[in-house]
CSV table of N, CA and C in Angstrom, one decimal:
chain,number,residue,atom,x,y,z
P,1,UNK,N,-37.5,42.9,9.2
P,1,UNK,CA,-36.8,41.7,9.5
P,1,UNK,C,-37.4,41.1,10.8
P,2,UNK,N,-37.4,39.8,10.9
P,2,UNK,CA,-38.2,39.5,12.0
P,2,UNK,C,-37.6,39.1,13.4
P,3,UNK,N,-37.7,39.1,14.3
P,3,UNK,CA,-36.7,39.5,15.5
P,3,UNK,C,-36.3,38.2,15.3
P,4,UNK,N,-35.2,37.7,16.1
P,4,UNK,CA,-33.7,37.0,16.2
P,4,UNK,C,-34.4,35.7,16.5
P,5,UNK,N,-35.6,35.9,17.5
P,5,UNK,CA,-36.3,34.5,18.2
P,5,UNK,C,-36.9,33.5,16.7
P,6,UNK,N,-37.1,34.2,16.2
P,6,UNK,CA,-37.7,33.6,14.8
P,6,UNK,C,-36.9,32.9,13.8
P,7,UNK,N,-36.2,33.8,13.4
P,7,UNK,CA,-35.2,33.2,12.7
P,7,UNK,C,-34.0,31.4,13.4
P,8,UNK,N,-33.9,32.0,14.7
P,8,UNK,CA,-33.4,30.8,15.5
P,8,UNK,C,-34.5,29.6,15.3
P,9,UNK,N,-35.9,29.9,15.9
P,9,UNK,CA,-36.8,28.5,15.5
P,9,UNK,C,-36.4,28.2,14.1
P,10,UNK,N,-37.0,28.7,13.1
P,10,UNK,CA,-36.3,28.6,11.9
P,10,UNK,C,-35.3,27.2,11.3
P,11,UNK,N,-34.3,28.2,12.0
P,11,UNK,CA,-33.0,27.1,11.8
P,11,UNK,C,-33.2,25.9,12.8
P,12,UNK,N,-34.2,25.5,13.9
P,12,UNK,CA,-34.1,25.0,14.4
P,12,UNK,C,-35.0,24.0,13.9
P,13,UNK,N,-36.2,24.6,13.3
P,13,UNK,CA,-36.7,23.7,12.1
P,13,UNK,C,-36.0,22.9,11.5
P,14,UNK,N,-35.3,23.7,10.5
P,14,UNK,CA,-34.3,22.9,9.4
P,14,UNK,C,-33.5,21.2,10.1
P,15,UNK,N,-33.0,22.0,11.2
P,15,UNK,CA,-32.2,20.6,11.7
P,15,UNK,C,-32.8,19.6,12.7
P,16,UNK,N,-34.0,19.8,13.2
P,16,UNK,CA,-35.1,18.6,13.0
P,16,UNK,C,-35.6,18.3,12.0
P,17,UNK,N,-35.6,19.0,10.9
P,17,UNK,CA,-36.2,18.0,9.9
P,17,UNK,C,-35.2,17.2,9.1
P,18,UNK,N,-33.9,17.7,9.1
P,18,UNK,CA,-32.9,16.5,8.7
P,18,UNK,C,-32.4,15.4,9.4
P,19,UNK,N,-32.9,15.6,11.0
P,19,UNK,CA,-32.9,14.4,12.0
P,19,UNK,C,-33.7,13.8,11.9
P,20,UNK,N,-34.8,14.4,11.7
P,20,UNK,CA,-36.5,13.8,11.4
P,20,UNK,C,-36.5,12.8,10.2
P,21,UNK,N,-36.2,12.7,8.9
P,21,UNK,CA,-35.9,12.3,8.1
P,21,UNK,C,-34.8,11.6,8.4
P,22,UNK,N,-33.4,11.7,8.5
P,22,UNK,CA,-32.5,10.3,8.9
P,22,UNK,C,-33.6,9.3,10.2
P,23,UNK,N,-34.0,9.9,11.2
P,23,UNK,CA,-35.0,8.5,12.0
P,23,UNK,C,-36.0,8.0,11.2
P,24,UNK,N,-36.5,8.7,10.3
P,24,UNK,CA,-38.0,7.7,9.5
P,24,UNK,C,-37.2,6.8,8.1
P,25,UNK,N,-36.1,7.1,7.7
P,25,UNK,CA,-35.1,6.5,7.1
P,25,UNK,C,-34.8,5.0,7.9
P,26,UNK,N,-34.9,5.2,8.7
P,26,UNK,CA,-33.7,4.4,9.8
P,26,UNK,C,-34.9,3.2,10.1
P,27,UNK,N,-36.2,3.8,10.5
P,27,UNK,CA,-37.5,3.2,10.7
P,27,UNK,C,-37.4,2.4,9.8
P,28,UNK,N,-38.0,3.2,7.7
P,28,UNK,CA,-38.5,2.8,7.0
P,28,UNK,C,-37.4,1.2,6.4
P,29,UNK,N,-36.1,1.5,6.8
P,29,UNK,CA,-35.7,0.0,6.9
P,29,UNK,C,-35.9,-1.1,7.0
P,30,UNK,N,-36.2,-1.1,8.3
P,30,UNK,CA,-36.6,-2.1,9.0
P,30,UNK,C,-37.9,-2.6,9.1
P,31,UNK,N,-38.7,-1.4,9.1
P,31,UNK,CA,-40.5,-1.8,9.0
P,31,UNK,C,-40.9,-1.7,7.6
P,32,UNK,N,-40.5,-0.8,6.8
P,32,UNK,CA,-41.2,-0.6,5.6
P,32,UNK,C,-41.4,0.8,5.2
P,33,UNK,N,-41.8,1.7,4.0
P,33,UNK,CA,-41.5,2.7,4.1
P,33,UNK,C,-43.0,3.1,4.3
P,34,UNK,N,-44.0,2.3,3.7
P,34,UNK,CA,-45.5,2.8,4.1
P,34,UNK,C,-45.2,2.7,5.5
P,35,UNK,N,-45.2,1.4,6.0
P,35,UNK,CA,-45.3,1.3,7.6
P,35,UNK,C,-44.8,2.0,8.6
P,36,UNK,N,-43.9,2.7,8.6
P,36,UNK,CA,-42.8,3.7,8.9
P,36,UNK,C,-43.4,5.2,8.7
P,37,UNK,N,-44.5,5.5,7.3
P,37,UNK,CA,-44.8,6.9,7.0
P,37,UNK,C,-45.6,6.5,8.5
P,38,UNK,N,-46.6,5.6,8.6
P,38,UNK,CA,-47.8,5.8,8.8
P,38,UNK,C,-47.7,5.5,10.5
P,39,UNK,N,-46.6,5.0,11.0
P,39,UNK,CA,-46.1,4.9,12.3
P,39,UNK,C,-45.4,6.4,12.7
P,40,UNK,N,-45.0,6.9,12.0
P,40,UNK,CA,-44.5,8.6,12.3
P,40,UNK,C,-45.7,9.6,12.4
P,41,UNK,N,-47.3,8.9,11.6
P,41,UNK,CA,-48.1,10.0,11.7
P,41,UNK,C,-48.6,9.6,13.2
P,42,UNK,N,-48.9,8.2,13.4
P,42,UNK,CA,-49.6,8.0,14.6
P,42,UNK,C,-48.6,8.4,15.7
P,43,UNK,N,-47.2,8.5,15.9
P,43,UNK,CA,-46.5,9.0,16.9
P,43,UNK,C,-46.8,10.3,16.9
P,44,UNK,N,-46.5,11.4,16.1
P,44,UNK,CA,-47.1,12.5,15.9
P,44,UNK,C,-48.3,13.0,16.5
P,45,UNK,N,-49.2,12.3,15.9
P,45,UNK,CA,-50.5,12.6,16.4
P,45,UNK,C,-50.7,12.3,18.3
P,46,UNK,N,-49.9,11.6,18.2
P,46,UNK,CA,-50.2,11.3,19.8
P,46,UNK,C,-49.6,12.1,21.0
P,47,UNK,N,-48.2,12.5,20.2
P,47,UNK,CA,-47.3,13.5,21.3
P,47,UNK,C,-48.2,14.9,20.7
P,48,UNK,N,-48.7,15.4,20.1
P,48,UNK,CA,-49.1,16.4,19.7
P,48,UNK,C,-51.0,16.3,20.6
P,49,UNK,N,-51.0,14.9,20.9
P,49,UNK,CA,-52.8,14.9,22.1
P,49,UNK,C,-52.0,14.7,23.3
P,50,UNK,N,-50.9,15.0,23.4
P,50,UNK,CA,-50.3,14.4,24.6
P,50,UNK,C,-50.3,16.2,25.1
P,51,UNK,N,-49.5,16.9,24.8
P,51,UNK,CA,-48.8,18.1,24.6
P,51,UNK,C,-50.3,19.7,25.0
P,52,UNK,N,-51.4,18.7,23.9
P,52,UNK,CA,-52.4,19.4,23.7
P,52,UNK,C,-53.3,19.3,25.3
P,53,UNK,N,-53.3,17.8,25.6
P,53,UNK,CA,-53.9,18.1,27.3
P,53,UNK,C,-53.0,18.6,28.2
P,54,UNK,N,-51.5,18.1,28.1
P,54,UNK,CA,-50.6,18.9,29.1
P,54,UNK,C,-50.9,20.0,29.5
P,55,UNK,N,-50.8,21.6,27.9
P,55,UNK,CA,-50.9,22.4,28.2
P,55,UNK,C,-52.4,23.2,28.0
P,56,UNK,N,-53.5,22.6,28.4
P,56,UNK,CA,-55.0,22.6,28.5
P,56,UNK,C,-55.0,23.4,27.3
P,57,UNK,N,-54.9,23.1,25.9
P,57,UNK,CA,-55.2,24.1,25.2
P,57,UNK,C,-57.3,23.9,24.9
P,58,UNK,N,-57.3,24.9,23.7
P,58,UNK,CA,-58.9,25.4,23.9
P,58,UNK,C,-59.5,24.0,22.5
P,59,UNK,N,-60.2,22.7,22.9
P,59,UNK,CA,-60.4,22.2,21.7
P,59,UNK,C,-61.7,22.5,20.8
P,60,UNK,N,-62.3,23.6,21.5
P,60,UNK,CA,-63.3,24.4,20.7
P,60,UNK,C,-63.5,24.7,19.1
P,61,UNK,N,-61.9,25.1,18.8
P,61,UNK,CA,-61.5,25.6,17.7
P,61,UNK,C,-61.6,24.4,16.3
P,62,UNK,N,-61.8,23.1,16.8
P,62,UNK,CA,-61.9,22.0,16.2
P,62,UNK,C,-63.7,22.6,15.1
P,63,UNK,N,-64.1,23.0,15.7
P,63,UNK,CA,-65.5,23.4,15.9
P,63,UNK,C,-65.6,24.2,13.7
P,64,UNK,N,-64.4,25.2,13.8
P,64,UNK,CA,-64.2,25.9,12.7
P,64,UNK,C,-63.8,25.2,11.4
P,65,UNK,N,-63.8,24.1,11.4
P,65,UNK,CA,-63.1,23.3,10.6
P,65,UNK,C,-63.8,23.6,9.4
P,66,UNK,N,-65.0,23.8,9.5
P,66,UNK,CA,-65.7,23.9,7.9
P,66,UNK,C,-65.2,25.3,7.2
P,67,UNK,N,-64.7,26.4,8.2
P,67,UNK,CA,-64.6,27.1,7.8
P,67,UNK,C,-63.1,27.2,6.9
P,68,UNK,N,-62.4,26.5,6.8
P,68,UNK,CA,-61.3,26.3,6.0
P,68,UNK,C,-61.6,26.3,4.9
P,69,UNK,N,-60.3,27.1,3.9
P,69,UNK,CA,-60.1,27.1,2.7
P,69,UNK,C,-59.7,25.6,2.3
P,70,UNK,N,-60.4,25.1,0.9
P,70,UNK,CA,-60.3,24.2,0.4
P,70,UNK,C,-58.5,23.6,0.6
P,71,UNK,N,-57.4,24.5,0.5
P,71,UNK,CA,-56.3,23.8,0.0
P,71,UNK,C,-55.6,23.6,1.5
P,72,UNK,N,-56.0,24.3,2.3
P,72,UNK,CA,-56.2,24.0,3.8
P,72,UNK,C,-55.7,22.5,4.6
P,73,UNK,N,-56.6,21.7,3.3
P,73,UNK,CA,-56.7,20.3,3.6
P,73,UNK,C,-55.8,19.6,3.1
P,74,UNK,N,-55.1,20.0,2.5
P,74,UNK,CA,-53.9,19.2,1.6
P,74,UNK,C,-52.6,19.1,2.4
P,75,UNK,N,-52.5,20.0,3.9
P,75,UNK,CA,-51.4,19.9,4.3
P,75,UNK,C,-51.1,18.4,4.8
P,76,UNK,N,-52.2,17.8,5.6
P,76,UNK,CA,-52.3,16.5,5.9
P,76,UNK,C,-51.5,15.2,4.7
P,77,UNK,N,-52.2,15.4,3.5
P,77,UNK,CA,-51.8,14.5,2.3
P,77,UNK,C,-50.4,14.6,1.9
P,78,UNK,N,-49.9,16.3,1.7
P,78,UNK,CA,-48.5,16.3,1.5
P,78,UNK,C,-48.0,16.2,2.6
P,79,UNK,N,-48.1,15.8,3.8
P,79,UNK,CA,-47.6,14.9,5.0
P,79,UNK,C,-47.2,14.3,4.9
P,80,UNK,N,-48.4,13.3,4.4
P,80,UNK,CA,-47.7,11.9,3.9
P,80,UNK,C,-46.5,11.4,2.8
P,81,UNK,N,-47.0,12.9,1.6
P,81,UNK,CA,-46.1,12.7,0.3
P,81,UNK,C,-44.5,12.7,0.9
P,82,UNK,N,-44.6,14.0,2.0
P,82,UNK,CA,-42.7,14.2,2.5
P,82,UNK,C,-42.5,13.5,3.3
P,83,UNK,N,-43.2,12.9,4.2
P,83,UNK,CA,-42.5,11.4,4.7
P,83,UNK,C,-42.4,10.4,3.9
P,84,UNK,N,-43.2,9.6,3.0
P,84,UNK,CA,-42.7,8.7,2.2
P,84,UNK,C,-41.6,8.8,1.3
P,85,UNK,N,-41.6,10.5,0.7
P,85,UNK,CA,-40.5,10.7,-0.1
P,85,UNK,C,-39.2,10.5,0.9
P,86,UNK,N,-38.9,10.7,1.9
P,86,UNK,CA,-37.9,11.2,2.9
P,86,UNK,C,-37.4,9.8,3.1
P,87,UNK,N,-38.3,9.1,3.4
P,87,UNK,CA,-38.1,7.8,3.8
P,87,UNK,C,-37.3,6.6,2.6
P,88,UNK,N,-38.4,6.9,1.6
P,88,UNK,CA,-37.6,6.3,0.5
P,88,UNK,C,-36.3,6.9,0.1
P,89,UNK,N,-35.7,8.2,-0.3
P,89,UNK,CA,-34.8,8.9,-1.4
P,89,UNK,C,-33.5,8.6,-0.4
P,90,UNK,N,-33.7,9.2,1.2
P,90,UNK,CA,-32.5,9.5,1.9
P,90,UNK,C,-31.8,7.9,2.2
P,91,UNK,N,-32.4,7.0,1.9
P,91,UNK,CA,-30.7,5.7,2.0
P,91,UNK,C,-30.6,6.1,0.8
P,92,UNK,N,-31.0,6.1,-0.2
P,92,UNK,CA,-30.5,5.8,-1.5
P,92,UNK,C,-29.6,6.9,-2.2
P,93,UNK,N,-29.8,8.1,-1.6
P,93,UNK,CA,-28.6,9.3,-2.0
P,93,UNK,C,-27.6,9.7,-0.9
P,94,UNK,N,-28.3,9.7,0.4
P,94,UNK,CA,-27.9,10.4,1.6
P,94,UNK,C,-28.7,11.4,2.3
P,95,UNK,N,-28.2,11.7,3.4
P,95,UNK,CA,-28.9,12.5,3.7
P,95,UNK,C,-29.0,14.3,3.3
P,96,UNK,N,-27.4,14.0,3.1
P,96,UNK,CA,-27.2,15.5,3.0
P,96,UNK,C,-27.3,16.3,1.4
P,97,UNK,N,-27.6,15.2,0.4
P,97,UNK,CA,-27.7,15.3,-0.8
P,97,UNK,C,-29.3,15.2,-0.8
P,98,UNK,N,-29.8,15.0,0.1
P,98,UNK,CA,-31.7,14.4,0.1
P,98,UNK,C,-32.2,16.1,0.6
P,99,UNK,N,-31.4,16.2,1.6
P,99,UNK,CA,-31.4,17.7,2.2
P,99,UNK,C,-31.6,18.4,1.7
P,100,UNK,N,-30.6,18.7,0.7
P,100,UNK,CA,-30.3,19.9,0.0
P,100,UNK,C,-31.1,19.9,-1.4
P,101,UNK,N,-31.6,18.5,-1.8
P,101,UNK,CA,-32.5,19.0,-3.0
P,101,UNK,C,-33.8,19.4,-2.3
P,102,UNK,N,-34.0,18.9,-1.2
P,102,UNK,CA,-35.4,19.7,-0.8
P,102,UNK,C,-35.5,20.8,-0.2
P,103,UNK,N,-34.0,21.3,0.4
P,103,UNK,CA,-34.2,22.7,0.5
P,103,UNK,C,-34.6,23.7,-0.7
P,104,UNK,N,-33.5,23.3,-1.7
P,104,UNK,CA,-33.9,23.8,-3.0
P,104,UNK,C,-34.8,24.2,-3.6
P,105,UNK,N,-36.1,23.0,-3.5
P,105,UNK,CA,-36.7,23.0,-4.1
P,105,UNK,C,-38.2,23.9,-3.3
P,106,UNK,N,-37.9,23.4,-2.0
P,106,UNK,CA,-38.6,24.6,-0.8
P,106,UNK,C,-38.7,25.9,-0.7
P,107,UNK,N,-37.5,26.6,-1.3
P,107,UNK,CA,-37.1,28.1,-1.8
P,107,UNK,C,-37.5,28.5,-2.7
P,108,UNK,N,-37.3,27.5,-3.5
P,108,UNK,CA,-38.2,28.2,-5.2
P,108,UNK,C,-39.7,28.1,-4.6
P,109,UNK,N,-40.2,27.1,-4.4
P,109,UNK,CA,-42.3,27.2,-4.1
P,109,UNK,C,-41.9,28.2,-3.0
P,110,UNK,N,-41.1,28.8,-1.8
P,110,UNK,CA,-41.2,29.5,-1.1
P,110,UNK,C,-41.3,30.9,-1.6
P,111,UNK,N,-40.3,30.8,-2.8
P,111,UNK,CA,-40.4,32.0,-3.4
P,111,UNK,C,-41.4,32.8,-4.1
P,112,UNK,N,-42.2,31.6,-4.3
P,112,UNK,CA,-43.3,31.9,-6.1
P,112,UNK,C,-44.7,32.1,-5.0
P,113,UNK,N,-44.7,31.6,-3.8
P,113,UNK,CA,-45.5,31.8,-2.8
P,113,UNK,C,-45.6,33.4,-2.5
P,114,UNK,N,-44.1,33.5,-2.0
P,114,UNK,CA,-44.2,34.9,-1.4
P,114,UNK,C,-44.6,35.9,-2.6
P,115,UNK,N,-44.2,35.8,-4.2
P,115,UNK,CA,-44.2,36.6,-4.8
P,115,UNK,C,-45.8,36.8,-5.2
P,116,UNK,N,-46.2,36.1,-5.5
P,116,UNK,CA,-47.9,35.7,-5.4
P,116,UNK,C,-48.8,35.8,-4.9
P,117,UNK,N,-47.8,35.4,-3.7
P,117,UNK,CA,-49.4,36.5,-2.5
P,117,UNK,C,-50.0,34.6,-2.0
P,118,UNK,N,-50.0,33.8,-2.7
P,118,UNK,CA,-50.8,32.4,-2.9
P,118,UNK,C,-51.3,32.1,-1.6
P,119,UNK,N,-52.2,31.7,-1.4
P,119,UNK,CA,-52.7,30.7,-0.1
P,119,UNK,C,-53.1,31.6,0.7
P,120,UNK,N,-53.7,32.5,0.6
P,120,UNK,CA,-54.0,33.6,1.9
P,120,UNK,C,-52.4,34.4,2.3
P,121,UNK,N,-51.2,33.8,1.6
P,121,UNK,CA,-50.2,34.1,2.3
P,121,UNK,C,-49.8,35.9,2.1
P,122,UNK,N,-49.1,37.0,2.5
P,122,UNK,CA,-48.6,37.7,2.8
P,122,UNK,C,-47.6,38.0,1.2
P,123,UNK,N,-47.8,38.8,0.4
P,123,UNK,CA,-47.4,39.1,-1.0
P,123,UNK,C,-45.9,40.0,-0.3
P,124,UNK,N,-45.2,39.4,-0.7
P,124,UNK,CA,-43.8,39.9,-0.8
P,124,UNK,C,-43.0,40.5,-2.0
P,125,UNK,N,-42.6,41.2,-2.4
P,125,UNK,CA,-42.0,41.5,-3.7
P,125,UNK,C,-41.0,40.7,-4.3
P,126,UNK,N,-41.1,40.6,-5.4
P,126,UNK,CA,-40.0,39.6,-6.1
P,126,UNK,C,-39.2,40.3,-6.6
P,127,UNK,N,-37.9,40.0,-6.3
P,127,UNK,CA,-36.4,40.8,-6.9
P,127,UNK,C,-35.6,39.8,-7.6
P,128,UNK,N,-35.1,40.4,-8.8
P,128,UNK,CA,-33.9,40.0,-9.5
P,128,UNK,C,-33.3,39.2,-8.6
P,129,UNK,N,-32.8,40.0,-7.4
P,129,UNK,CA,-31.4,39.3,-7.2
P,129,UNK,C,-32.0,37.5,-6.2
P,130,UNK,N,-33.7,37.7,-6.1
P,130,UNK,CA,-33.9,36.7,-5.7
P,130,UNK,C,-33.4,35.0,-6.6
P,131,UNK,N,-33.6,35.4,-8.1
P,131,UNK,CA,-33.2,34.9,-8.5
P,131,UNK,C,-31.3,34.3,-8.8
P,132,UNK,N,-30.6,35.5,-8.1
P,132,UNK,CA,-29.3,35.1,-7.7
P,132,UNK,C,-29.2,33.9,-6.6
P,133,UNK,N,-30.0,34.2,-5.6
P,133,UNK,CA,-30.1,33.5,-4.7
P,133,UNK,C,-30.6,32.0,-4.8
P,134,UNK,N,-31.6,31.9,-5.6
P,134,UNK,CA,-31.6,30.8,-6.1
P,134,UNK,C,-31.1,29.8,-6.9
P,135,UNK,N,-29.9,30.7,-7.8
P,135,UNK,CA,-29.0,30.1,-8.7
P,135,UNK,C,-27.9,29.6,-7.9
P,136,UNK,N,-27.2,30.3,-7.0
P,136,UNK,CA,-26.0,30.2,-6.0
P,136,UNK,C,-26.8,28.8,-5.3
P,137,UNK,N,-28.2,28.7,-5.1
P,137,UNK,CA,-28.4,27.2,-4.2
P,137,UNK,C,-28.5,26.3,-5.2
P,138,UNK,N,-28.8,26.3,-6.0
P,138,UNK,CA,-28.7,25.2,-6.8
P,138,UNK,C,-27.4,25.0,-7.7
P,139,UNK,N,-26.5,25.4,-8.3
P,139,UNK,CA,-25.2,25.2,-7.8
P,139,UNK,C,-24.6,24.8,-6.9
P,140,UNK,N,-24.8,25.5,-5.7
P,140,UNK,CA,-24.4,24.6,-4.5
P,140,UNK,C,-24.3,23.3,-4.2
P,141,UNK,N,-26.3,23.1,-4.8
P,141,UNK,CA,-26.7,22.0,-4.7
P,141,UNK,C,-26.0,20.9,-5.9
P,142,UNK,N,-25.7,21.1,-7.0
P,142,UNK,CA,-25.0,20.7,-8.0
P,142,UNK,C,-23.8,20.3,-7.1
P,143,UNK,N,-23.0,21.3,-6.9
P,143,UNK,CA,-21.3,20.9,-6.4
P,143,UNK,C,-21.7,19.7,-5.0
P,144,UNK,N,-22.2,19.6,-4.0
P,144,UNK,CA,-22.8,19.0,-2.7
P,144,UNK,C,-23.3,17.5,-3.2
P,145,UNK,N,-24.0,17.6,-4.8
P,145,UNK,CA,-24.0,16.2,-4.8
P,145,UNK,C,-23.4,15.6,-6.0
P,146,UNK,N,-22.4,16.0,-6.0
P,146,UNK,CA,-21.5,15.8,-7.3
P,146,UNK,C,-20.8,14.4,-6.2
P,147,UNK,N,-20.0,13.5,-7.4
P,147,UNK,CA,-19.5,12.3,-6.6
P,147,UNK,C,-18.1,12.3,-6.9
């Protein structure tokens, strides 16, 4: 199990990205929902060259780029796919029903990942009761966006 620090970022993930999504919501309003994806990448990118000279990191590493695995590269594109999805779905259902289908759906690819081994990632065993676990969230998910 992975010490307590982890699990805390974790969860602290989760509720920036449901913050994250209600502000690019809130953006894609008013500017647009392309204009708004593509205004969240250039903010992004910038606090992230901002952050990067603050804390003198090494930009050597830029250097290895070739050496990436083909699918490597796709994180950038589904970037874009979950900001524009985020941006569009959450006025139109909510947030906390926008939430919870993509937690859902994050668990299951998280799952089939771990079981897999996929992506260079770390092969974890797949259990029956994983599949409990997955039923109990999507039910959940069912009851949460019932009207």
């Amino acid at each position: 199990m992975p010490p307590l620090f982890y699990w805390a970022m974790a969860a602290l993930s989760g509720a920036a990205m449901a913050l994250q999504g209600t502000f690019n919501a809130a953006m894609g309003k008013v500017i647009g929902v392309w204009q708004s994806t593509l205004a969240v990448h250039i903010i992004g990118a910038a606090a992230t060259f901002l952050i990067m000279m603050l804390w003198g990191m090494n930009w050597s590493n830029y250097g290895k780029l070739g050496e990436l695995p083909w699918y490597a590269w796709l994180g950038g594109i589904l970037n874009v796919l979950i900001i524009f999805a985020v941006v569009t779905v959450m006025p139109k259902i909510g947030v906390g029903n926008a939430t919870t289908a993509i937690v859902v759906a994050q668990i299951m690819t998280a799952v089939t990942i771990d079981a897999l081994g996929a992506f260079g990632m770390e092969q974890y065993r797949f259990r029956l009761l994983d599949l409990l676990g997955i039923a109990l969230l999507a039910g959940g998910t069912w009851i949460l966006t019932m009207k």
